[in-house]
Coordinates of C-alpha atoms and ligand atoms in Angstrom, one line a residue:
M1 CA -26.3 32.4 -26.2
N2 CA -28.6 29.6 -25.3
K3 CA -31.3 31.0 -23.0
T4 CA -31.1 28.3 -20.3
V5 CA -29.3 29.3 -17.1
L6 CA -28.2 26.8 -14.5
I7 CA -28.1 28.3 -11.0
T8 CA -26.4 26.6 -8.0
G9 CA -27.8 27.8 -4.7
G10 CA -30.8 29.2 -6.5
T11 CA -33.0 28.8 -3.4
G12 CA -31.1 31.4 -1.4
L13 CA -31.4 35.1 -0.7
I14 CA -30.0 36.1 -4.1
G15 CA -31.0 33.0 -6.0
M16 CA -34.7 33.3 -5.5
P17 CA -35.3 36.8 -6.9
L18 CA -32.7 36.2 -9.5
T19 CA -34.5 33.1 -10.7
K20 CA -37.8 35.1 -10.8
A21 CA -36.1 37.9 -12.8
L22 CA -34.6 35.4 -15.3
L23 CA -38.0 33.7 -15.8
A24 CA -39.7 37.1 -16.3
K25 CA -37.1 37.9 -19.0
G26 CA -37.9 34.6 -20.9
Y27 CA -35.0 32.5 -19.7
S28 CA -35.4 28.8 -18.8
V29 CA -33.9 28.2 -15.3
H30 CA -32.4 25.0 -13.9
H31 CA -31.4 24.7 -10.3
L32 CA -28.8 22.5 -8.8
S33 CA -29.9 21.8 -5.2
R34 CA -29.5 19.5 -2.3
S35 CA -33.4 19.3 -2.3
K36 CA -35.8 17.9 -4.9
S37 CA -37.7 21.1 -5.6
S38 CA -37.1 24.8 -5.2
G39 CA -40.8 25.5 -5.0
I40 CA -40.7 28.0 -7.9
E41 CA -43.0 27.2 -10.7
G42 CA -41.3 26.8 -14.1
V43 CA -37.9 25.8 -12.6
K44 CA -36.4 22.4 -13.3
T45 CA -34.5 21.2 -10.2
F46 CA -31.6 18.8 -10.4
E47 CA -30.1 17.2 -7.3
W48 CA -26.5 17.0 -6.3
N49 CA -24.5 15.8 -3.3
I50 CA -21.2 17.6 -3.2
Q51 CA -19.6 15.5 -0.4
E52 CA -20.4 12.3 -2.3
D53 CA -19.4 13.7 -5.7
R54 CA -22.9 13.1 -7.1
I55 CA -24.5 15.3 -9.7
D56 CA -27.4 14.8 -12.1
P57 CA -25.8 15.1 -15.6
A58 CA -29.1 16.3 -17.1
C59 CA -28.6 19.6 -15.3
L60 CA -26.4 20.9 -18.1
E61 CA -28.8 20.1 -21.0
N62 CA -29.1 23.1 -23.3
V63 CA -27.4 25.3 -20.6
G64 CA -25.8 28.5 -22.0
A65 CA -24.7 30.0 -18.7
I66 CA -24.0 28.9 -15.1
I67 CA -24.5 31.2 -12.1
H68 CA -22.7 29.8 -9.1
L69 CA -24.2 31.0 -5.8
A70 CA -24.1 27.8 -3.7
G71 CA -22.2 28.0 -0.4
E72 CA -22.6 27.2 3.3
G73 CA -23.6 30.3 5.2
I74 CA -20.5 32.2 6.2
G75 CA -22.0 33.4 9.5
S76 CA -24.5 30.7 10.2
R77 CA -22.4 28.5 12.6
P78 CA -19.1 28.9 14.6
W79 CA -16.0 28.4 12.5
T80 CA -14.8 25.0 13.8
N81 CA -12.4 23.2 11.5
R82 CA -15.2 21.1 10.1
Q83 CA -17.4 24.2 9.4
K84 CA -14.5 26.0 7.7
K85 CA -14.0 22.9 5.4
E86 CA -17.8 23.0 4.6
I87 CA -17.6 26.8 3.9
I88 CA -14.8 26.2 1.4
E89 CA -15.8 22.9 -0.2
S90 CA -19.5 23.9 -0.7
R91 CA -18.1 26.6 -3.0
T92 CA -15.2 24.8 -4.6
K93 CA -15.9 21.1 -4.8
S94 CA -19.4 22.1 -6.1
I95 CA -18.3 24.0 -9.1
K96 CA -15.6 21.4 -9.8
L97 CA -18.3 18.8 -10.0
I98 CA -20.0 20.8 -12.8
Y99 CA -16.7 21.4 -14.6
G100 CA -16.1 17.6 -14.4
L101 CA -19.4 17.1 -16.3
M102 CA -18.4 19.7 -18.9
R103 CA -15.1 17.9 -19.6
E104 CA -17.0 14.7 -20.2
M105 CA -19.6 16.4 -22.5
T106 CA -17.5 17.5 -25.5
D107 CA -20.6 19.3 -26.9
H108 CA -21.6 21.4 -23.8
R109 CA -23.0 24.9 -24.8
V110 CA -21.9 26.8 -21.7
E111 CA -20.7 30.3 -22.8
A112 CA -20.5 32.0 -19.4
V113 CA -19.8 31.2 -15.8
I114 CA -20.8 33.9 -13.3
S115 CA -19.9 33.3 -9.8
A116 CA -20.3 34.9 -6.4
S117 CA -17.3 35.8 -4.4
G118 CA -17.0 38.1 -1.4
V119 CA -15.3 41.4 -0.4
G120 CA -13.8 39.2 2.3
Y121 CA -11.2 38.6 -0.4
Y122 CA -9.3 41.7 0.7
G123 CA -9.2 40.9 4.5
N124 CA -8.8 43.8 7.0
R125 CA -7.4 46.9 5.2
A126 CA -8.1 50.0 7.3
D127 CA -8.7 53.0 4.9
E128 CA -7.0 51.6 1.8
I129 CA -9.2 52.0 -1.3
L130 CA -9.5 48.5 -2.7
T131 CA -9.8 47.9 -6.4
E132 CA -10.0 44.5 -8.1
D133 CA -6.3 44.6 -8.6
S134 CA -5.5 45.0 -4.9
F135 CA -3.8 41.9 -3.3
P136 CA -5.8 39.5 -1.2
G137 CA -5.9 39.4 2.6
G138 CA -4.5 36.6 4.7
D139 CA -7.3 35.6 7.0
F140 CA -9.8 32.7 6.7
L141 CA -12.3 34.7 4.7
A142 CA -9.7 35.9 2.3
H143 CA -8.3 32.4 1.9
T144 CA -11.8 31.1 1.2
C145 CA -12.4 33.7 -1.5
V146 CA -9.0 33.2 -3.2
E147 CA -9.5 29.4 -3.4
W148 CA -13.2 29.9 -4.6
E149 CA -12.1 32.3 -7.4
E150 CA -9.2 30.1 -8.4
V151 CA -11.4 27.0 -8.8
V152 CA -14.0 29.1 -10.7
D153 CA -11.2 30.1 -13.1
E154 CA -10.6 26.4 -13.9
A155 CA -13.3 26.8 -16.6
E156 CA -10.9 28.9 -18.7
E157 CA -9.6 25.8 -20.5
L158 CA -13.3 24.8 -21.2
G159 CA -14.1 27.9 -23.1
P160 CA -16.6 30.1 -21.3
R161 CA -16.3 33.7 -20.3
I162 CA -15.8 34.0 -16.5
V163 CA -17.1 36.7 -14.2
K164 CA -16.7 36.9 -10.4
L165 CA -18.6 39.3 -8.3
R166 CA -16.9 40.2 -5.0
T167 CA -20.1 41.0 -3.1
G168 CA -20.6 43.3 -0.2
I169 CA -23.2 42.8 2.5
V170 CA -26.5 42.2 0.7
L171 CA -29.3 44.4 2.2
S172 CA -32.9 43.1 2.0
E173 CA -36.2 43.0 3.8
K174 CA -36.1 39.2 3.2
G175 CA -33.4 38.5 5.8
G176 CA -29.6 38.2 5.5
A177 CA -27.2 40.3 7.5
L178 CA -29.4 43.4 8.0
A179 CA -31.8 41.5 10.3
K180 CA -28.8 40.7 12.6
M181 CA -27.5 44.3 12.4
D182 CA -30.8 46.0 13.1
A183 CA -32.1 43.8 16.0
P184 CA -30.2 45.5 18.8
I185 CA -31.1 48.9 17.3
K186 CA -34.8 48.1 17.2
A187 CA -34.5 47.0 20.9
G188 CA -32.9 50.4 21.7
L189 CA -29.5 48.7 22.4
G190 CA -27.7 49.7 19.2
A191 CA -24.1 50.7 19.3
P192 CA -21.1 50.8 16.9
L193 CA -18.9 47.8 16.9
G194 CA -15.2 48.0 17.7
S195 CA -13.7 51.4 16.7
G196 CA -16.7 51.9 14.4
K197 CA -14.2 53.2 11.8
Q198 CA -14.1 49.9 9.8
W199 CA -15.6 50.3 6.2
M200 CA -18.5 48.1 5.4
P201 CA -19.3 47.5 1.7
W202 CA -23.0 46.9 1.0
I203 CA -25.4 46.4 -1.9
H204 CA -29.2 46.3 -2.1
L205 CA -30.7 42.9 -3.1
D206 CA -32.4 44.5 -6.2
D207 CA -28.9 45.7 -7.3
I208 CA -27.1 42.4 -6.9
V209 CA -29.9 40.7 -8.9
A210 CA -29.6 43.4 -11.6
L211 CA -25.8 43.0 -11.5
Y212 CA -26.0 39.2 -12.2
L213 CA -28.3 40.0 -15.2
H214 CA -25.9 42.7 -16.4
A215 CA -23.0 40.2 -16.2
L216 CA -25.0 37.6 -18.0
E217 CA -26.2 39.8 -20.8
N218 CA -23.0 41.9 -21.4
E219 CA -20.3 39.9 -23.0
Q220 CA -17.7 42.6 -22.4
L221 CA -17.8 41.7 -18.6
E222 CA -15.0 39.3 -17.8
G223 CA -12.9 38.8 -14.6
T224 CA -13.5 40.2 -11.1
Y225 CA -15.7 43.1 -10.1
N226 CA -16.5 44.6 -6.7
A227 CA -20.2 44.3 -6.2
S228 CA -20.9 47.0 -3.7
S229 CA -22.5 50.4 -3.7
P230 CA -20.4 53.6 -4.2
D231 CA -21.9 55.1 -0.9
I232 CA -19.6 52.9 1.3
K233 CA -19.9 53.7 5.1
T234 CA -18.0 53.0 8.2
N235 CA -19.6 50.8 10.8
E236 CA -20.4 53.9 13.0
D237 CA -22.1 55.7 10.1
F238 CA -23.9 52.5 9.0
T239 CA -25.3 52.0 12.5
K240 CA -26.3 55.7 12.7
S241 CA -28.1 55.4 9.3
I242 CA -30.1 52.4 10.5
A243 CA -31.1 54.1 13.7
K244 CA -32.1 57.3 11.8
V245 CA -34.3 55.4 9.4
L246 CA -35.9 53.4 12.2
N247 CA -36.2 56.5 14.3
K248 CA -34.4 54.9 17.2
P249 CA -32.0 56.4 19.7
L250 CA -28.3 55.5 19.8
F251 CA -26.8 56.3 23.2
L252 CA -24.6 53.3 24.2
P253 CA -20.9 53.3 23.8
A254 CA -19.2 51.3 21.1
V255 CA -18.8 47.5 21.8
P256 CA -15.1 47.1 22.4
P257 CA -13.2 44.8 20.0
F258 CA -12.0 42.4 22.8
A259 CA -15.7 41.7 23.7
L260 CA -16.5 40.8 20.1
R261 CA -13.4 38.6 19.9
L262 CA -14.4 36.9 23.1
L263 CA -18.0 36.4 21.8
L264 CA -17.3 35.5 18.2
G265 CA -13.8 34.2 18.1
E266 CA -12.2 34.3 14.6
M267 CA -15.7 35.1 13.2
C268 CA -15.3 38.6 14.6
A269 CA -13.7 39.4 11.2
L270 CA -17.2 39.5 9.8
V271 CA -17.9 42.7 11.8
L272 CA -14.4 44.1 12.5
N273 CA -12.7 43.9 9.2
S274 CA -12.4 47.2 7.4
T275 CA -12.9 46.8 3.6
R276 CA -13.1 50.0 1.6
T277 CA -14.0 48.7 -1.8
S278 CA -14.2 50.9 -5.0
S279 CA -17.2 50.4 -7.3
D280 CA -15.5 52.3 -10.2
K281 CA -14.8 49.2 -12.3
I282 CA -18.4 47.9 -12.3
Q283 CA -19.8 51.4 -12.9
G284 CA -17.4 51.8 -15.8
T285 CA -19.2 48.9 -17.5
G286 CA -22.4 50.9 -17.7
F287 CA -24.0 49.5 -14.6
N288 CA -26.2 52.0 -12.8
F289 CA -27.1 51.2 -9.2
I290 CA -30.8 51.4 -8.4
F291 CA -29.8 52.2 -4.8
E292 CA -26.6 54.3 -4.6
K293 CA -27.3 55.9 -1.2
L294 CA -27.5 53.8 2.0
E295 CA -30.4 55.7 3.5
D296 CA -32.5 55.3 0.3
A297 CA -31.8 51.6 0.4
L298 CA -32.7 51.3 4.0
K299 CA -35.9 53.4 3.7
T300 CA -37.2 51.2 0.9
I301 CA -36.4 48.0 2.8
Y302 CA -38.3 49.1 5.9
E303 CA -41.2 50.5 3.8
R304 CA -41.5 47.2 2.0
K305 CA -41.3 45.3 5.3
T306 CA -44.1 47.4 6.7
A307 CA -46.2 46.9 3.6
G308 CA -45.6 43.1 4.0
Ligands
LIG1 N1 -25.9 37.6 1.1 C1 -24.8 38.3 1.3 O1 -24.7 39.3 2.0 C2 -23.5 37.9 0.5 C3 -22.4 38.7 0.6 C4 -21.2 38.3 -0.1 C5 -21.2 37.1 -0.8 N2 -22.3 36.3 -0.9 C6 -22.2 35.0 -1.6 O2 -23.2 34.9 -2.6 C7 -23.7 33.6 -2.7 C8 -25.2 33.6 -2.6 O3 -25.6 34.3 -1.4 P1 -27.0 34.1 -0.7 O4 -27.1 35.2 0.4 O5 -28.1 34.0 -1.7 O6 -26.8 32.7 0.1 P2 -27.8 31.8 0.9 O7 -29.1 32.5 1.0 O8 -27.1 31.4 2.1 O9 -28.1 30.6 -0.2 C9 -27.0 29.8 -0.7 C10 -27.6 28.5 -1.2 O10 -26.5 27.6 -1.3 C11 -26.9 26.3 -1.0 N3 -26.2 25.8 0.1 C12 -26.2 26.3 1.4 N4 -25.3 25.5 2.2 C13 -24.8 24.6 1.4 C14 -23.8 23.6 1.5 N5 -23.3 23.3 2.8 N6 -23.5 22.8 0.5 C15 -24.1 23.1 -0.8 N7 -25.0 24.0 -1.0 C16 -25.3 24.8 0.0 C17 -28.4 26.4 -0.6 O11 -29.2 25.9 -1.8 P3 -29.9 24.4 -1.7 O12 -30.5 24.3 -0.3 O13 -30.9 24.6 -2.8 O14 -28.9 23.4 -2.0 C18 -28.7 27.9 -0.4 O15 -30.0 28.3 -0.8 C19 -23.0 32.8 -1.5 O16 -22.0 32.1 -2.0 C20 -22.5 33.9 -0.6 O17 -21.4 33.5 0.1 C21 -23.5 36.7 -0.2

């Protein structure tokens, strides 16, 4: 495979360390971005404007694989109709723009498309163990993931191998969901959310980066994979683990679901949905998680944060 990788959303939480890991392994990296530069030395940045259907065709020059990470933050703003459209189209119209270019270039060299997806695909499923063959949920997040994956699959007719990683909450010292989850605990006001029994799939940032490399370099990977650690926890146990690692007390009663619904509206699905994903399929491909245990992942994150 040609060793130039085009990353969409390469400036984000996953994209930045993935870019650095690819460069360290001798790949050339192209970014497709809304900005002129990603600020990473050695990366060629190409601009696109998804709403205006504008894309720099040079982005595909010599590209052997595409990694599709671009997408409006799921939890960054309230889910108005306009925001929902942005969440979906930033993931679907974007990759369609690239596929449009590939159709025009009869000699494109893209052999693999590896795309993010989310465990939100499954919706709210209590204690059911969810494999990649489980049917999707019916809420907004599930609908988003179904549409995202369907559009990514449109590359089938263009030839490349397609991999979709249904990603759990990415844990990192560099931001993301953990910073929101641990803030009340650090303030001594931590409490489980809702029943606390909802399952929360998670993956350490180092593992999701390693997983993208694994998917890129192992041609036997094809189709969908749950990208979450085997040590899946309920919200209550997750909250207790954070408090234990931070050495903080947990004494408040759980926040009732109605309060979260009132506060977050439909977005409460992000904290109340129960998604008990299985990691068997990805482990069966020979992928070994660096962080299998939640407490080990959290300890490393807070140690790195303290070390700066
Ligand atoms: N982090 C998680 O916990 C998690 C969990 C499940 C799934 N995922 C999925 O994995 C992918 C990467 O996650 P991440 O955490 O690295 O995301 P991120 O930090 O939010 O970065 C995503 C990138 O997408 C681009 N982007 C943002 N809004 C956009 C918009 N409205 N239109 C077009 N491009 C936009 C930005 O790049 P430019 O500014 O350079 O254009 C941004 O750097 C996302 O699709 C996300 O939904 C993440």
